[in-house]
Amino acid sequence: METPASSPPLHILVREPEGFSVWNGPPFANGQPSVKLERTPCKNTMFSEDGSRLMVIKSDSTIGVYDCSNLKEIRNFEISNLATAALSPRGTYLQTFHKSSTPQEKNVILWKVASGESVYQLFQKNLTKTTWPSIRFSSDEAVACRLATNEIQFFDGSDFSKGFKYRLRVPGVTAVELSKTPGSHVAAFVPESKGVPASVQIFACREDLQSQSVARRSFFRCSSVQLHWNSGSTGLLVVVQSDVDKTNQSYYGESKLNYLTTDGTHEGLVPLRKEGPIHDVQWSYSGLEFAVVYGFMPAKATIFDKKCNPLLELGTGPYNTIRWNPKGKFICLAGFGNLPGDMAFWDYREKKQLGTTKAECSVTSEWSPDGCYFMTATTAPRLQVDNCIKMFHHNGSLFFKKMFDKLYQAEWKPESPERFGEVAELIKSVDSLKVEERKPQGQTAKSTQNSAKISSTNMPAQKPAAYRPPNAKNAAAVQAELFGESSSETLSKNALRNKKKREKQKEKKAAEAGDS
């Protein structure tokens, strides 16, 4: 592990309608980021997994690949009718998908970035989340695989000239997920068919070990799955989603969380303590723990170990997102999307909450590679107004905010967390931290201190009062008049004033009648 002094600098990619630019990351000089790469026209951008390459889609037919060490373009590709593209984890290969003019045309091409040559081609009919990228790589690019009809084809990640090396027959397979670090196993999903339940199976990637699956889990009422491998390729989390909830508790269907291990020690449901959907799940960087946000609102958040034993309860609240710090120390629990944007920051090792704040209307959110900063972004086209970038310290205090007329993308340049040292300074935990707006200039320092004391005190939340219709507000006074009771204590100021006027008018009329 490198020391903080030798740690690599942070960089942020920002894409607006006019193009993308790259900022130097925090800490900022004079509170504002400096620009490392000036704005460059583009339609879309994507970093490789290790952050060594940057893919820039310039137009419907042009792609540029940049070396992130100096942000210089190293290769330019011309592909007509381009639909989408993706980089391999180390940026060695570029994979493109274009619309085919004839059924015989191979419309998926794998390019070698260094030489610009095409090394493999295939035909793919549709473009979906489960089928793209067509060729999946492990993080070290040693293993590559591809989903084909009723089988999975495996390649040598360093040589595609001979085609696939061997194939694994899995009848009915519709989705695969290759483990990343290392690429030792592959998970295959087979949906329900003719009364046979859906299933997820784990196979070893080595040809001599593929005679049978090392783990298998079947489930009824399954429409789709999300597959999450841990670092180390020893455990697989499977979020099983059904379009219909037969209990009629949710309009959006139902979901379950299953856990499978490659050694076969666990194949079953994760023991959750609240009914409801699975909102989010994430492994820690070490792969030894995973965090789950689940249940009907207010949702519950729990951290489990690799044996599905609960380690820490993060409480309940309006949450649907969890982000684990790359260093494994801090956790951000948040409620984005259709939720108000509450965020709670936790120190996992100390098992205590560091602070709370809000980031309303956030679309994307992620920790910095060094684990010190948490960035949220409100982006188009999801939201067309109030586009902005916010950065928070690991304890939830606001560090930086910038507004945009329109913002399409904001993300950290990937770096290996092992290249950074531990967080140097830890701020003492507080009950809650709120991002406060600047006070008016005329406000005194004393009033500021008093308001800070009041805001930091945990005041009990007042329950909303029951609704009372307008005609019921003076019900006590009316009742007192009907029964001849004294109502001076229950009458409002206006009612008392009107009552005195009426009494004076009666006395005046009585005096006039006496004089006559």
XYZ file of C-alpha atoms in Angstrom:
516
model
C 0.000 0.000 0.000
C 1.293 3.400 -0.935
C 1.622 6.224 1.535
C -0.695 9.255 1.200
C 2.235 11.342 -0.075
C 2.786 8.987 -3.024
C -0.870 8.291 -3.723
C -2.092 9.113 -7.260
C -4.151 12.284 -7.738
C -7.931 12.131 -8.067
C -9.662 13.148 -11.295
C -13.306 13.784 -12.172
C -14.935 13.488 -15.590
C -17.743 15.991 -16.252
C -19.881 15.788 -19.412
C -22.148 18.637 -20.518
C -24.040 19.250 -23.807
C -20.947 20.902 -25.323
C -18.697 17.928 -24.461
C -16.634 16.464 -21.617
C -13.809 17.847 -19.511
C -11.564 16.357 -16.823
C -11.053 18.118 -13.487
C -8.263 17.684 -10.995
C -9.893 16.141 -7.948
C -9.965 17.279 -4.325
C -8.515 18.804 -2.282
C -9.110 21.933 -4.372
C -6.932 25.030 -4.343
C -9.004 28.111 -3.404
C -12.076 25.908 -3.095
C -12.519 25.397 -6.849
C -11.331 22.530 -9.104
C -8.767 23.147 -11.815
C -9.242 21.731 -15.309
C -6.791 19.088 -16.518
C -8.422 18.547 -19.932
C -10.421 21.316 -21.570
C -13.898 20.655 -22.894
C -13.920 18.241 -25.841
C -17.020 17.567 -28.002
C -18.541 14.095 -27.590
C -21.772 12.107 -27.284
C -20.732 9.711 -24.516
C -17.705 8.596 -22.497
C -16.644 5.575 -20.432
C -13.556 4.688 -18.414
C -12.036 1.228 -18.426
C -12.406 -0.632 -15.135
C -8.826 0.084 -14.058
C -8.905 3.726 -15.217
C -6.050 3.346 -17.705
C -8.153 4.127 -20.803
C -11.016 6.477 -21.649
C -13.437 5.744 -24.484
C -15.028 8.797 -26.129
C -17.901 8.366 -28.580
C -17.551 11.488 -30.715
C -20.372 10.834 -33.204
C -22.525 8.050 -34.646
C -19.495 6.712 -36.484
C -16.373 7.827 -34.586
C -14.792 6.568 -31.346
C -11.592 7.833 -29.751
C -9.586 6.024 -27.072
C -7.462 8.138 -24.699
C -4.529 7.199 -22.506
C -5.542 8.427 -19.047
C -1.944 8.960 -17.903
C -1.620 12.000 -20.182
C -5.169 12.287 -21.630
C -3.844 12.026 -25.178
C -5.805 10.237 -27.884
C -4.010 7.022 -28.855
C -6.464 5.488 -31.345
C -9.413 6.544 -33.486
C -12.016 4.118 -34.847
C -14.521 4.698 -37.662
C -17.626 2.471 -37.415
C -20.739 3.266 -39.448
C -24.197 2.994 -37.823
C -22.612 2.731 -34.364
C -25.088 1.924 -31.585
C -22.862 1.432 -28.531
C -19.354 0.447 -27.437
C -17.466 -0.774 -24.371
C -13.879 -1.122 -23.173
C -12.385 -4.255 -21.621
C -11.354 -3.956 -17.917
C -7.724 -3.037 -18.709
C -8.518 -1.119 -21.886
C -6.810 -3.679 -24.141
C -9.909 -4.249 -26.281
C -12.742 -2.104 -27.617
C -16.055 -3.815 -28.323
C -18.518 -2.157 -30.729
C -22.095 -2.895 -31.757
C -23.516 -1.457 -34.972
C -26.773 -1.939 -36.829
C -26.392 -4.652 -39.443
C -27.671 -4.058 -42.968
C -28.019 -7.796 -43.731
C -28.690 -10.835 -41.489
C -25.351 -12.314 -42.511
C -23.343 -9.258 -41.422
C -21.381 -9.645 -38.183
C -22.281 -6.516 -36.251
C -20.264 -7.018 -33.033
C -16.547 -6.378 -33.500
C -13.749 -6.759 -30.948
C -10.850 -4.378 -31.676
C -7.367 -4.376 -30.205
C -6.734 -0.792 -29.107
C -2.947 -0.868 -29.470
C -2.991 -1.912 -33.133
C -6.493 -0.854 -34.187
C -7.089 -4.302 -35.727
C -10.241 -6.387 -35.561
C -9.506 -9.610 -33.644
C -12.999 -11.181 -33.445
C -16.431 -10.688 -35.021
C -19.866 -12.135 -34.361
C -23.544 -11.508 -35.068
C -25.925 -10.397 -32.320
C -29.576 -9.773 -33.030
C -30.668 -7.646 -30.075
C -28.997 -5.263 -27.664
C -30.123 -5.720 -24.041
C -28.619 -5.305 -20.585
C -28.207 -9.065 -20.219
C -26.492 -9.521 -23.605
C -24.156 -6.479 -23.606
C -21.197 -6.461 -23.571
C -21.318 -9.568 -25.766
C -17.876 -10.744 -24.614
C -17.304 -10.599 -20.846
C -13.819 -10.348 -19.334
C -12.380 -11.051 -15.911
C -10.640 -8.073 -14.291
C -7.199 -9.278 -15.381
C -8.535 -10.108 -18.897
C -7.123 -13.654 -18.593
C -10.573 -15.206 -19.096
C -13.294 -14.158 -21.527
C -16.672 -15.701 -22.263
C -19.705 -15.144 -24.440
C -23.373 -16.121 -24.119
C -24.597 -18.128 -27.132
C -27.727 -20.205 -27.760
C -27.923 -22.911 -25.058
C -24.214 -22.575 -24.288
C -21.389 -20.410 -22.938
C -18.268 -20.049 -25.067
C -14.865 -19.435 -23.449
C -11.912 -17.598 -24.996
C -8.257 -17.038 -24.263
C -8.215 -13.373 -23.221
C -4.862 -12.808 -24.905
C -5.597 -14.536 -28.232
C -8.922 -14.405 -30.081
C -7.516 -15.498 -33.447
C -8.498 -19.150 -32.943
C -12.045 -18.380 -31.780
C -13.432 -19.922 -28.609
C -11.393 -22.631 -26.876
C -14.261 -24.668 -25.429
C -17.965 -24.445 -24.741
C -20.225 -25.198 -21.790
C -23.694 -26.559 -22.568
C -26.437 -24.933 -20.464
C -29.860 -25.497 -22.116
C -32.109 -22.424 -21.933
C -29.465 -20.045 -20.512
C -30.382 -16.373 -21.026
C -27.873 -14.489 -18.817
C -24.325 -15.057 -17.555
C -22.003 -13.261 -15.140
C -18.285 -13.977 -15.076
C -16.508 -13.558 -11.748
C -14.007 -10.700 -11.870
C -11.162 -11.271 -9.426
C -10.170 -13.908 -10.312
C -12.137 -15.118 -13.353
C -12.463 -18.637 -11.946
C -16.247 -19.152 -12.092
C -19.264 -18.186 -14.168
C -22.910 -17.914 -13.088
C -25.685 -18.891 -15.533
C -29.393 -18.043 -15.282
C -32.068 -20.263 -16.826
C -35.650 -18.854 -16.656
C -38.829 -20.853 -15.979
C -40.035 -23.056 -18.810
C -42.997 -25.467 -19.055
C -43.437 -25.829 -15.317
C -39.706 -26.223 -14.616
C -38.546 -23.610 -12.063
C -35.916 -21.007 -12.891
C -32.392 -21.634 -11.675
C -28.960 -20.065 -11.179
C -25.964 -22.368 -11.509
C -22.271 -21.759 -10.847
C -19.664 -23.476 -13.016
C -15.875 -23.478 -12.889
C -14.254 -21.805 -15.882
C -11.620 -24.501 -16.352
C -12.590 -27.002 -19.041
C -11.616 -30.052 -16.970
C -13.867 -28.917 -14.076
C -17.050 -28.148 -16.038
C -18.669 -31.574 -15.900
C -21.219 -30.359 -13.351
C -22.170 -27.192 -11.477
C -20.527 -26.443 -8.152
C -23.668 -24.726 -6.822
C -27.304 -24.483 -7.892
C -30.407 -22.699 -6.658
C -33.940 -23.017 -8.096
C -36.856 -20.603 -7.600
C -40.457 -20.256 -8.733
C -42.075 -16.935 -9.669
C -38.870 -15.554 -11.161
C -38.913 -13.027 -14.023
C -35.310 -11.776 -13.859
C -32.203 -11.882 -11.684
C -29.295 -9.642 -10.696
C -25.987 -11.438 -10.131
C -23.319 -9.961 -7.810
C -19.911 -11.669 -7.415
C -17.625 -10.812 -4.519
C -13.916 -10.058 -4.738
C -12.201 -13.424 -4.520
C -14.943 -15.183 -6.533
C -16.122 -17.255 -3.575
C -19.674 -15.940 -3.152
C -22.578 -14.918 -5.402
C -25.575 -12.819 -4.359
C -28.683 -13.369 -6.496
C -31.546 -10.861 -6.388
C -34.581 -12.726 -7.753
C -37.301 -10.442 -9.120
C -40.893 -11.400 -9.903
C -43.208 -9.107 -11.867
C -46.240 -10.160 -9.803
C -46.564 -10.148 -6.032
C -49.154 -12.800 -5.188
C -49.549 -11.387 -1.684
C -50.723 -8.066 -3.238
C -48.428 -6.102 -0.944
C -46.468 -4.424 -3.717
C -47.458 -3.059 -7.120
C -43.889 -3.599 -8.358
C -43.794 -7.343 -7.733
C -41.638 -9.108 -5.172
C -37.927 -9.816 -4.794
C -35.806 -12.220 -2.753
C -32.093 -12.332 -1.957
C -30.284 -15.655 -2.365
C -26.686 -16.486 -1.551
C -24.542 -19.203 -3.172
C -20.922 -20.135 -2.495
C -18.479 -21.835 -4.849
C -17.558 -24.397 -2.188
C -21.194 -25.448 -1.775
C -21.429 -24.526 1.927
C -24.392 -22.195 1.414
C -27.241 -22.325 -1.085
C -30.325 -20.508 0.142
C -32.053 -17.301 1.172
C -30.312 -14.564 3.120
C -32.136 -14.313 6.494
C -33.655 -10.824 6.304
C -35.601 -9.463 9.261
C -38.236 -7.465 7.407
C -40.656 -8.228 4.602
C -40.521 -6.278 1.375
C -38.404 -5.694 -1.730
C -34.612 -5.759 -2.053
C -33.650 -2.141 -2.771
C -29.867 -2.474 -3.057
C -27.028 -4.867 -2.263
C -23.249 -4.362 -2.369
C -20.160 -6.342 -1.450
C -17.319 -4.743 0.455
C -14.043 -4.280 -1.421
C -12.503 -7.165 0.543
C -15.368 -9.494 -0.397
C -15.757 -10.618 3.218
C -19.007 -8.741 3.976
C -22.042 -7.502 2.089
C -24.654 -4.850 2.866
C -28.372 -5.036 2.020
C -31.145 -2.413 2.007
C -34.500 -4.156 2.115
C -38.120 -4.089 3.263
C -41.141 -1.855 2.878
C -40.564 1.793 3.749
C -39.019 2.744 6.074
C -36.432 0.294 4.751
C -33.946 -1.597 6.895
C -30.185 -1.931 6.282
C -28.020 -4.796 7.560
C -24.429 -5.930 7.043
C -23.740 -9.681 6.842
C -20.574 -11.765 6.772
C -19.814 -14.484 4.200
C -21.819 -16.995 6.251
C -24.932 -14.762 6.227
C -24.565 -13.872 9.893
C -25.679 -10.286 10.666
C -22.773 -8.122 11.798
C -24.270 -4.637 12.072
C -27.733 -3.091 11.882
C -27.769 0.350 10.287
C -31.314 1.110 11.388
C -34.392 2.019 9.348
C -35.302 5.049 7.249
C -36.230 6.309 3.771
C -33.320 4.489 2.112
C -32.889 2.548 -1.130
C -29.149 2.915 -1.860
C -25.984 1.763 -0.120
C -22.421 2.636 -1.113
C -19.436 0.968 0.535
C -16.223 2.976 0.812
C -13.420 1.345 -1.271
C -11.209 1.172 1.831
C -13.922 -0.804 3.635
C -14.185 1.693 6.498
C -17.105 4.011 5.679
C -20.615 3.367 4.400
C -23.156 5.785 2.933
C -26.801 4.819 3.320
C -29.066 6.979 1.140
C -32.526 7.396 -0.327
C -32.395 8.624 -3.923
C -34.752 8.437 -6.909
C -38.298 9.008 -5.673
C -37.068 9.459 -2.076
C -36.086 12.828 -0.537
C -32.305 12.255 -0.589
C -31.496 11.514 3.067
C -27.949 10.262 3.629
C -26.414 8.630 6.705
C -22.640 8.104 6.946
C -21.331 5.231 9.070
C -17.936 4.129 10.316
C -18.155 0.369 9.861
C -15.036 -0.490 11.867
C -16.083 1.647 14.837
C -19.753 0.686 14.282
C -21.081 4.188 14.788
C -22.864 6.830 12.751
C -20.716 9.813 11.763
C -23.338 12.187 10.410
C -26.452 12.756 8.338
C -27.291 15.173 5.553
C -29.335 15.443 2.357
C -28.676 15.443 -1.384
C -32.057 15.930 -3.013
C -32.781 14.691 -6.555
C -29.473 12.826 -6.886
C -29.243 10.507 -9.890
C -25.729 9.082 -9.437
C -23.557 8.652 -6.343
C -20.154 7.103 -5.630
C -17.172 7.205 -3.267
C -13.839 8.537 -4.488
C -11.158 5.865 -5.070
C -9.266 6.987 -1.942
C -12.437 6.672 0.150
C -12.321 10.227 1.526
C -15.068 11.916 -0.526
C -18.592 11.017 -1.589
C -19.938 12.611 -4.779
C -23.563 12.898 -5.869
C -24.817 14.305 -9.164
C -28.178 15.473 -10.471
C -28.044 14.763 -14.189
C -30.115 14.969 -17.367
C -32.125 13.497 -18.987
C -33.451 12.056 -15.712
C -33.831 15.576 -14.309
C -33.729 18.661 -16.521
C -33.495 21.271 -13.744
C -31.199 21.903 -10.777
C -28.394 19.846 -12.326
C -25.417 19.910 -9.964
C -22.446 18.123 -8.436
C -22.072 17.807 -4.665
C -19.104 16.410 -2.762
C -19.183 15.406 0.888
C -16.523 14.449 3.389
C -16.654 10.909 4.764
C -18.635 12.207 7.753
C -21.371 13.864 5.657
C -20.260 17.495 5.808
C -20.576 19.344 2.497
C -17.222 19.970 0.829
C -18.085 21.294 -2.641
C -21.118 22.186 -4.775
C -21.404 23.387 -8.362
C -24.550 24.086 -10.394
C -24.929 23.428 -14.152
C -27.449 24.501 -16.766
C -27.390 20.886 -17.949
C -25.185 18.011 -16.791
C -25.128 14.559 -18.389
C -22.370 12.723 -16.503
C -20.091 13.108 -13.488
C -17.835 10.323 -12.263
C -14.494 9.619 -10.642
C -11.607 8.285 -12.710
C -11.167 4.698 -11.438
C -8.075 3.853 -9.419
C -7.156 0.809 -7.365
C -7.904 1.532 -3.672
C -4.650 -0.251 -2.789
C -2.727 2.676 -4.285
C -4.032 4.969 -1.537
C -3.235 5.123 2.157
C -5.824 5.099 4.928
C -7.894 8.199 5.678
C -5.450 10.429 7.565
C -7.769 12.279 9.934
C -11.095 11.228 11.384
C -13.579 13.813 12.570
C -15.318 13.050 15.846
C -18.737 11.525 15.424
C -21.720 13.786 15.976
C -25.371 13.041 16.398
C -26.263 14.673 13.089
C -24.662 16.986 10.536
C -26.760 19.297 8.402
C -25.635 21.318 5.427
C -26.569 24.866 6.383
C -27.038 27.791 4.026
C -25.041 30.979 4.582
C -26.550 33.289 7.169
C -27.393 36.970 6.411
C -24.516 39.377 7.023
C -26.397 41.271 9.702
C -26.658 38.204 11.923
C -24.370 38.292 14.940
C -21.906 35.601 15.932
C -23.811 34.997 19.139
C -27.043 34.200 17.328
C -25.122 31.880 14.998
C -23.721 29.971 17.972
C -27.148 29.709 19.564
C -28.715 28.430 16.350
C -25.930 25.862 16.003
C -26.590 24.623 19.538
C -30.285 24.322 18.810
C -29.742 22.500 15.495
C -27.292 20.035 17.056
C -29.668 19.124 19.863
C -31.777 16.082 19.115
C -35.224 17.616 19.494
C -38.069 15.090 19.649
C -40.090 15.090 16.450
C -43.558 16.578 16.950
C -46.429 14.411 15.819
C -48.698 16.119 13.276
C -51.943 17.331 14.793
C -55.205 15.746 13.720
C -57.177 17.607 11.073
C -60.040 19.746 12.372
C -62.531 21.294 9.958
C -63.039 25.083 10.180
C -66.543 24.774 11.610
C -65.173 22.759 14.518
C -62.641 25.348 15.656
C -65.264 27.293 17.735
C -67.164 24.186 18.764
C -66.285 24.678 22.442
C -67.544 28.257 22.421
C -70.783 27.301 20.693
C -71.332 24.487 23.157
C -70.736 26.862 26.072
C -73.314 29.318 24.737
C -75.892 26.588 24.202
C -75.521 25.254 27.719
C -75.093 28.643 29.373
C -71.543 27.946 30.469
C -68.718 30.433 30.757
C -66.578 30.303 27.655
C -64.120 33.144 28.267
C -61.220 30.698 28.534
C -62.030 28.811 25.366
C -63.013 31.740 23.121
C -60.512 33.215 20.729
C -59.500 36.899 20.857
C -61.838 37.837 18.005
C -64.723 35.980 19.624
C -64.160 37.783 22.933
C -63.959 41.139 21.147
C -67.225 40.503 19.317
C -68.900 39.341 22.508
C -67.946 42.564 24.319
C -69.306 44.630 21.414
C -72.642 42.805 21.583
C -72.851 43.295 25.348
C -72.149 47.053 24.991
C -74.817 47.347 22.275
C -77.336 45.603 24.547
C -76.496 47.924 27.455
C -76.814 50.972 25.184
C -80.198 49.830 23.884
C -81.367 49.121 27.434
C -80.270 52.624 28.585
C -82.032 54.291 25.655
C -85.235 52.365 26.410
C -85.060 53.453 30.065
C -84.633 57.121 29.157
C -87.645 57.037 26.859
